[in-house]
């Protein structure tokens, strides 16, 4: 037993190695390329696919910088690259480059601060697990989070040039997804106020740190203002931004789902029209900005006690991970070095408070959870391996740390299975579309699994189609759709075909009911083409 303890002690205390950044960068290029090949890199959701199509010109016919969720400054960069070299999938390429740079910077910075080989091994394991998860489900939110984390990690390095690189990376992260970058900042900020490099010895040092934190936010906020002004300059885009903000607040709100289930009669809008909105195929001529704003306001005035049920929901969903995090924080805050203790404690509190605040009116999706937990786990790994002196505590903390990683591993395995199935399914779906459609069509919900496509050949796949796709959901009322689909009446009069999974007939019948109610037109369904899982239908006027 004593020999085992000595071996464990020797293992966890063995001195780590120092790496130069070019070596780390080269190693991560190899790791990224191997993982992308082995795990078949795919987008997590179709949101990225549609933004890629907009930026490349596949959607509207010419490259466009209005990417909705991504800042117009980043959109202009993509638009320029697609104009210069249109055959390359720049949206995907830039994300891959940002992943390589960000992960290599985090590994380089943190490995220098971790003094033991055991700690470096834990760090490498965390980064490999995260990279695998982000490759299986490449997504703009998690990309923004890891780029922001890389930028913030350089705050602890000496030298103005390194800090400028950190500011630039954080700015890039905020351009890709402002909310994700701010989430990372909110978790990181307490540790930056109570720096890992030493105690705050004076009020002046505290104020200087506060000024630095404020400076980090200046450029992202300025870019956010520029983005808002660009959209406001055009009346059509201004209306769309307002519409999409309210629509998103409803579609992503658990309270909206309760409203549909518990209120068969609703005074503000017809419940059947709202059901279409819930299925991401709203009629914007009926549910205009004024109507959906009233619906949102009716949800906003709900008592806080009702909304707190959503906090309980997200905590229960991630209960295993949260228990491990709480145990880790409780064990780590007994560290005698007050600076580290308070920094970690407030970072942990910030993690829970930010996600609880998000959950009041939205769903805490996996990608949002990962964006918040990534900086927290990076902070904890430093505390585990650098500031614990007793071997048993390091072992116990490391076991809890690995149990926390288990949740991310499980997410990765589950998503890999889904992506493998989607990759096979989307080929059949595109073949059905190619053989049957030569006019505009729209997918019902997520019936076309666009995220199953190879992210490096999405443009070429869509250019091979004889038809043009019209997006719904967050594409509702986007100026790129104007005069293509402005209301559900266009389903009948143009017509616009609907691609859907078999078994979606009840929702399609609800669209028919709303067309009858809103436009006094009786309709019938006609199947244009089908296979074992999907079908393409057209809604026609009923003839006597």
PDB file of C-alpha atoms in Angstrom, residues 352-539:
ATOM      1  CA  UNK A 352     -24.563  29.113 -12.432  1.00  0.00           C
ATOM      2  CA  UNK A 353     -26.059  32.612 -12.417  1.00  0.00           C
ATOM      3  CA  UNK A 354     -25.476  33.232 -16.131  1.00  0.00           C
ATOM      4  CA  UNK A 355     -26.995  29.918 -17.218  1.00  0.00           C
ATOM      5  CA  UNK A 356     -29.906  30.350 -14.800  1.00  0.00           C
ATOM      6  CA  UNK A 357     -30.539  33.809 -16.235  1.00  0.00           C
ATOM      7  CA  UNK A 358     -30.492  32.362 -19.769  1.00  0.00           C
ATOM      8  CA  UNK A 359     -32.916  29.610 -18.734  1.00  0.00           C
ATOM      9  CA  UNK A 360     -35.599  32.034 -17.505  1.00  0.00           C
ATOM     10  CA  UNK A 361     -36.700  32.757 -21.070  1.00  0.00           C
ATOM     11  CA  UNK A 362     -34.727  30.303 -23.214  1.00  0.00           C
ATOM     12  CA  UNK A 363     -33.480  26.744 -23.408  1.00  0.00           C
ATOM     13  CA  UNK A 364     -29.946  26.020 -22.172  1.00  0.00           C
ATOM     14  CA  UNK A 365     -28.807  24.039 -25.197  1.00  0.00           C
ATOM     15  CA  UNK A 366     -25.726  21.824 -25.108  1.00  0.00           C
ATOM     16  CA  UNK A 367     -23.692  24.346 -27.090  1.00  0.00           C
ATOM     17  CA  UNK A 368     -24.572  27.119 -24.613  1.00  0.00           C
ATOM     18  CA  UNK A 369     -23.670  24.864 -21.684  1.00  0.00           C
ATOM     19  CA  UNK A 370     -20.341  23.964 -23.313  1.00  0.00           C
ATOM     20  CA  UNK A 371     -19.575  27.639 -23.942  1.00  0.00           C
ATOM     21  CA  UNK A 372     -19.932  28.344 -20.221  1.00  0.00           C
ATOM     22  CA  UNK A 373     -18.302  25.230 -18.779  1.00  0.00           C
ATOM     23  CA  UNK A 374     -15.155  25.346 -20.970  1.00  0.00           C
ATOM     24  CA  UNK A 375     -13.551  28.381 -19.246  1.00  0.00           C
ATOM     25  CA  UNK A 376     -14.623  27.062 -15.820  1.00  0.00           C
ATOM     26  CA  UNK A 377     -12.896  23.715 -16.399  1.00  0.00           C
ATOM     27  CA  UNK A 378      -9.743  25.445 -17.606  1.00  0.00           C
ATOM     28  CA  UNK A 379      -9.696  27.458 -14.379  1.00  0.00           C
ATOM     29  CA  UNK A 380     -10.282  24.370 -12.212  1.00  0.00           C
ATOM     30  CA  UNK A 381      -7.524  22.325 -13.803  1.00  0.00           C
ATOM     31  CA  UNK A 382      -4.979  24.958 -12.751  1.00  0.00           C
ATOM     32  CA  UNK A 383      -6.312  24.835  -9.207  1.00  0.00           C
ATOM     33  CA  UNK A 384      -6.218  21.025  -9.063  1.00  0.00           C
ATOM     34  CA  UNK A 385      -2.660  20.436 -10.209  1.00  0.00           C
ATOM     35  CA  UNK A 386      -0.833  23.596  -9.135  1.00  0.00           C
ATOM     36  CA  UNK A 387      -2.199  24.568  -5.732  1.00  0.00           C
ATOM     37  CA  UNK A 388      -2.975  21.250  -4.024  1.00  0.00           C
ATOM     38  CA  UNK A 389      -0.127  19.773  -1.999  1.00  0.00           C
ATOM     39  CA  UNK A 390      -1.667  16.541  -0.704  1.00  0.00           C
ATOM     40  CA  UNK A 391      -1.611  13.581  -3.072  1.00  0.00           C
ATOM     41  CA  UNK A 392      -5.003  12.199  -2.016  1.00  0.00           C
ATOM     42  CA  UNK A 393      -6.697  15.512  -2.733  1.00  0.00           C
ATOM     43  CA  UNK A 394      -5.171  15.685  -6.200  1.00  0.00           C
ATOM     44  CA  UNK A 395      -6.380  12.144  -6.935  1.00  0.00           C
ATOM     45  CA  UNK A 396      -9.921  12.791  -5.625  1.00  0.00           C
ATOM     46  CA  UNK A 397     -10.188  16.078  -7.501  1.00  0.00           C
ATOM     47  CA  UNK A 398      -8.859  14.499 -10.691  1.00  0.00           C
ATOM     48  CA  UNK A 399     -11.463  11.712 -10.484  1.00  0.00           C
ATOM     49  CA  UNK A 400     -14.253  14.309 -10.121  1.00  0.00           C
ATOM     50  CA  UNK A 401     -12.738  16.236 -13.020  1.00  0.00           C
ATOM     51  CA  UNK A 402     -12.801  13.138 -15.229  1.00  0.00           C
ATOM     52  CA  UNK A 403     -16.418  12.459 -14.224  1.00  0.00           C
ATOM     53  CA  UNK A 404     -17.251  15.988 -15.386  1.00  0.00           C
ATOM     54  CA  UNK A 405     -15.563  15.235 -18.719  1.00  0.00           C
ATOM     55  CA  UNK A 406     -17.669  12.076 -18.989  1.00  0.00           C
ATOM     56  CA  UNK A 407     -20.742  14.173 -19.813  1.00  0.00           C
ATOM     57  CA  UNK A 408     -18.963  15.822 -22.754  1.00  0.00           C
ATOM     58  CA  UNK A 409     -17.679  12.438 -23.942  1.00  0.00           C
ATOM     59  CA  UNK A 410     -21.219  11.044 -23.825  1.00  0.00           C
ATOM     60  CA  UNK A 411     -22.517  14.045 -25.804  1.00  0.00           C
ATOM     61  CA  UNK A 412     -19.791  13.446 -28.395  1.00  0.00           C
ATOM     62  CA  UNK A 413     -20.586   9.744 -28.772  1.00  0.00           C
ATOM     63  CA  UNK A 414     -24.327  10.415 -29.099  1.00  0.00           C
ATOM     64  CA  UNK A 415     -23.805  13.207 -31.625  1.00  0.00           C
ATOM     65  CA  UNK A 416     -21.386  11.100 -33.673  1.00  0.00           C
ATOM     66  CA  UNK A 417     -24.073   8.417 -34.036  1.00  0.00           C
ATOM     67  CA  UNK A 418     -26.614  11.049 -35.093  1.00  0.00           C
ATOM     68  CA  UNK A 419     -24.239  12.642 -37.621  1.00  0.00           C
ATOM     69  CA  UNK A 420     -23.392   9.272 -39.122  1.00  0.00           C
ATOM     70  CA  UNK A 421     -27.087   8.647 -39.722  1.00  0.00           C
ATOM     71  CA  UNK A 422     -27.680  12.178 -41.036  1.00  0.00           C
ATOM     72  CA  UNK A 423     -24.794  11.879 -43.512  1.00  0.00           C
ATOM     73  CA  UNK A 424     -26.464   8.859 -45.103  1.00  0.00           C
ATOM     74  CA  UNK A 425     -29.966  10.333 -44.930  1.00  0.00           C
ATOM     75  CA  UNK A 426     -29.154  13.672 -46.585  1.00  0.00           C
ATOM     76  CA  UNK A 427     -27.799  11.902 -49.683  1.00  0.00           C
ATOM     77  CA  UNK A 428     -31.155  10.167 -50.162  1.00  0.00           C
ATOM     78  CA  UNK A 429     -33.003  13.433 -49.545  1.00  0.00           C
ATOM     79  CA  UNK A 430     -30.984  15.352 -52.133  1.00  0.00           C
ATOM     80  CA  UNK A 431     -31.438  12.533 -54.655  1.00  0.00           C
ATOM     81  CA  UNK A 432     -35.211  12.734 -54.127  1.00  0.00           C
ATOM     82  CA  UNK A 433     -35.125  16.514 -54.603  1.00  0.00           C
ATOM     83  CA  UNK A 434     -32.971  16.278 -57.754  1.00  0.00           C
ATOM     84  CA  UNK A 435     -35.277  13.712 -59.359  1.00  0.00           C
ATOM     85  CA  UNK A 436     -38.564  15.420 -58.505  1.00  0.00           C
ATOM     86  CA  UNK A 437     -38.297  19.199 -58.066  1.00  0.00           C
ATOM     87  CA  UNK A 438     -37.603  21.942 -60.583  1.00  0.00           C
ATOM     88  CA  UNK A 439     -39.178  24.857 -58.684  1.00  0.00           C
ATOM     89  CA  UNK A 440     -38.855  26.498 -55.267  1.00  0.00           C
ATOM     90  CA  UNK A 441     -39.293  24.281 -52.220  1.00  0.00           C
ATOM     91  CA  UNK A 442     -39.180  24.741 -48.469  1.00  0.00           C
ATOM     92  CA  UNK A 443     -38.290  22.177 -45.805  1.00  0.00           C
ATOM     93  CA  UNK A 444     -40.857  21.612 -43.078  1.00  0.00           C
ATOM     94  CA  UNK A 445     -38.972  22.122 -39.817  1.00  0.00           C
ATOM     95  CA  UNK A 446     -35.657  20.274 -39.979  1.00  0.00           C
ATOM     96  CA  UNK A 447     -36.868  17.678 -42.466  1.00  0.00           C
ATOM     97  CA  UNK A 448     -33.877  18.243 -44.776  1.00  0.00           C
ATOM     98  CA  UNK A 449     -30.840  17.293 -42.692  1.00  0.00           C
ATOM     99  CA  UNK A 450     -28.520  19.887 -44.195  1.00  0.00           C
ATOM    100  CA  UNK A 451     -26.095  19.462 -41.309  1.00  0.00           C
ATOM    101  CA  UNK A 452     -25.346  15.950 -42.578  1.00  0.00           C
ATOM    102  CA  UNK A 453     -23.558  17.365 -45.644  1.00  0.00           C
ATOM    103  CA  UNK A 454     -19.792  17.547 -45.880  1.00  0.00           C
ATOM    104  CA  UNK A 455     -19.087  21.137 -44.672  1.00  0.00           C
ATOM    105  CA  UNK A 456     -16.425  21.571 -47.373  1.00  0.00           C
ATOM    106  CA  UNK A 457     -18.790  20.844 -50.299  1.00  0.00           C
ATOM    107  CA  UNK A 458     -22.146  22.396 -49.353  1.00  0.00           C
ATOM    108  CA  UNK A 459     -22.045  25.013 -52.116  1.00  0.00           C
ATOM    109  CA  UNK A 460     -21.363  22.453 -54.841  1.00  0.00           C
ATOM    110  CA  UNK A 461     -24.118  20.170 -53.496  1.00  0.00           C
ATOM    111  CA  UNK A 462     -26.752  22.891 -53.714  1.00  0.00           C
ATOM    112  CA  UNK A 463     -25.579  24.159 -57.096  1.00  0.00           C
ATOM    113  CA  UNK A 464     -26.257  20.685 -58.458  1.00  0.00           C
ATOM    114  CA  UNK A 465     -29.975  20.982 -57.616  1.00  0.00           C
ATOM    115  CA  UNK A 466     -32.576  22.098 -60.164  1.00  0.00           C
ATOM    116  CA  UNK A 467     -34.548  23.864 -57.432  1.00  0.00           C
ATOM    117  CA  UNK A 468     -34.007  26.681 -54.969  1.00  0.00           C
ATOM    118  CA  UNK A 469     -34.582  26.189 -51.256  1.00  0.00           C
ATOM    119  CA  UNK A 470     -36.554  28.777 -49.269  1.00  0.00           C
ATOM    120  CA  UNK A 471     -35.682  28.784 -45.571  1.00  0.00           C
ATOM    121  CA  UNK A 472     -38.169  29.046 -42.729  1.00  0.00           C
ATOM    122  CA  UNK A 473     -37.675  29.442 -38.987  1.00  0.00           C
ATOM    123  CA  UNK A 474     -35.203  32.274 -38.451  1.00  0.00           C
ATOM    124  CA  UNK A 475     -35.333  32.957 -42.217  1.00  0.00           C
ATOM    125  CA  UNK A 476     -38.973  34.079 -41.919  1.00  0.00           C
ATOM    126  CA  UNK A 477     -39.307  37.670 -43.201  1.00  0.00           C
ATOM    127  CA  UNK A 478     -35.645  37.878 -44.223  1.00  0.00           C
ATOM    128  CA  UNK A 479     -35.316  40.260 -47.217  1.00  0.00           C
ATOM    129  CA  UNK A 480     -33.603  37.486 -49.184  1.00  0.00           C
ATOM    130  CA  UNK A 481     -36.978  35.699 -49.244  1.00  0.00           C
ATOM    131  CA  UNK A 482     -39.065  38.677 -50.349  1.00  0.00           C
ATOM    132  CA  UNK A 483     -41.159  38.017 -53.438  1.00  0.00           C
ATOM    133  CA  UNK A 484     -40.236  34.346 -53.124  1.00  0.00           C
ATOM    134  CA  UNK A 485     -42.389  33.536 -50.095  1.00  0.00           C
ATOM    135  CA  UNK A 486     -44.212  36.336 -48.270  1.00  0.00           C
ATOM    136  CA  UNK A 487     -47.144  34.366 -46.831  1.00  0.00           C
ATOM    137  CA  UNK A 488     -48.715  30.909 -46.759  1.00  0.00           C
ATOM    138  CA  UNK A 489     -50.827  31.992 -49.706  1.00  0.00           C
ATOM    139  CA  UNK A 490     -47.693  31.481 -51.825  1.00  0.00           C
ATOM    140  CA  UNK A 491     -47.865  27.743 -51.098  1.00  0.00           C
ATOM    141  CA  UNK A 492     -51.019  27.645 -53.171  1.00  0.00           C
ATOM    142  CA  UNK A 493     -50.544  30.338 -55.798  1.00  0.00           C
ATOM    143  CA  UNK A 494     -46.923  29.914 -56.928  1.00  0.00           C
ATOM    144  CA  UNK A 495     -46.775  27.038 -55.857  1.00  0.00           C
ATOM    145  CA  UNK A 496     -44.002  26.274 -53.362  1.00  0.00           C
ATOM    146  CA  UNK A 497     -43.406  22.594 -52.663  1.00  0.00           C
ATOM    147  CA  UNK A 498     -42.943  21.309 -49.110  1.00  0.00           C
ATOM    148  CA  UNK A 499     -40.324  18.707 -48.223  1.00  0.00           C
ATOM    149  CA  UNK A 500     -41.273  16.829 -45.046  1.00  0.00           C
ATOM    150  CA  UNK A 501     -40.880  13.642 -43.063  1.00  0.00           C
ATOM    151  CA  UNK A 502     -43.661  11.131 -43.365  1.00  0.00           C
ATOM    152  CA  UNK A 503     -45.917  11.438 -40.349  1.00  0.00           C
ATOM    153  CA  UNK A 504     -45.960  15.259 -40.425  1.00  0.00           C
ATOM    154  CA  UNK A 505     -49.448  15.348 -41.973  1.00  0.00           C
ATOM    155  CA  UNK A 506     -51.200  16.732 -38.834  1.00  0.00           C
ATOM    156  CA  UNK A 507     -48.988  19.832 -38.919  1.00  0.00           C
ATOM    157  CA  UNK A 508     -49.545  20.234 -42.676  1.00  0.00           C
ATOM    158  CA  UNK A 509     -53.303  19.933 -42.120  1.00  0.00           C
ATOM    159  CA  UNK A 510     -52.961  22.777 -39.613  1.00  0.00           C
ATOM    160  CA  UNK A 511     -51.389  24.904 -42.378  1.00  0.00           C
ATOM    161  CA  UNK A 512     -54.333  24.024 -44.623  1.00  0.00           C
ATOM    162  CA  UNK A 513     -56.764  25.007 -41.866  1.00  0.00           C
ATOM    163  CA  UNK A 514     -55.010  28.374 -41.434  1.00  0.00           C
ATOM    164  CA  UNK A 515     -55.061  29.014 -45.206  1.00  0.00           C
ATOM    165  CA  UNK A 516     -58.819  28.359 -45.153  1.00  0.00           C
ATOM    166  CA  UNK A 517     -59.291  30.581 -42.082  1.00  0.00           C
ATOM    167  CA  UNK A 518     -57.083  33.461 -43.196  1.00  0.00           C
ATOM    168  CA  UNK A 519     -57.560  33.466 -46.990  1.00  0.00           C
ATOM    169  CA  UNK A 520     -60.886  31.611 -47.488  1.00  0.00           C
ATOM    170  CA  UNK A 521     -59.317  29.034 -49.795  1.00  0.00           C
ATOM    171  CA  UNK A 522     -60.079  25.324 -49.597  1.00  0.00           C
ATOM    172  CA  UNK A 523     -57.042  23.188 -50.391  1.00  0.00           C
ATOM    173  CA  UNK A 524     -55.989  19.602 -50.971  1.00  0.00           C
ATOM    174  CA  UNK A 525     -52.620  17.879 -50.653  1.00  0.00           C
ATOM    175  CA  UNK A 526     -50.882  16.159 -53.522  1.00  0.00           C
ATOM    176  CA  UNK A 527     -47.782  14.014 -53.146  1.00  0.00           C
ATOM    177  CA  UNK A 528     -45.197  14.888 -55.806  1.00  0.00           C
ATOM    178  CA  UNK A 529     -42.571  12.326 -54.795  1.00  0.00           C
ATOM    179  CA  UNK A 530     -41.726  10.108 -51.861  1.00  0.00           C
ATOM    180  CA  UNK A 531     -39.386   7.483 -50.487  1.00  0.00           C
ATOM    181  CA  UNK A 532     -39.485   5.336 -47.369  1.00  0.00           C
ATOM    182  CA  UNK A 533     -38.878   8.268 -44.980  1.00  0.00           C
ATOM    183  CA  UNK A 534     -39.696  11.529 -46.756  1.00  0.00           C
ATOM    184  CA  UNK A 535     -42.198  12.992 -49.159  1.00  0.00           C
ATOM    185  CA  UNK A 536     -42.567  16.136 -51.229  1.00  0.00           C
ATOM    186  CA  UNK A 537     -46.050  17.622 -51.344  1.00  0.00           C
ATOM    187  CA  UNK A 538     -47.846  20.547 -52.931  1.00  0.00           C
ATOM    188  CA  UNK A 539     -50.866  22.371 -51.502  1.00  0.00           C
TER     189      UNK A 539
END
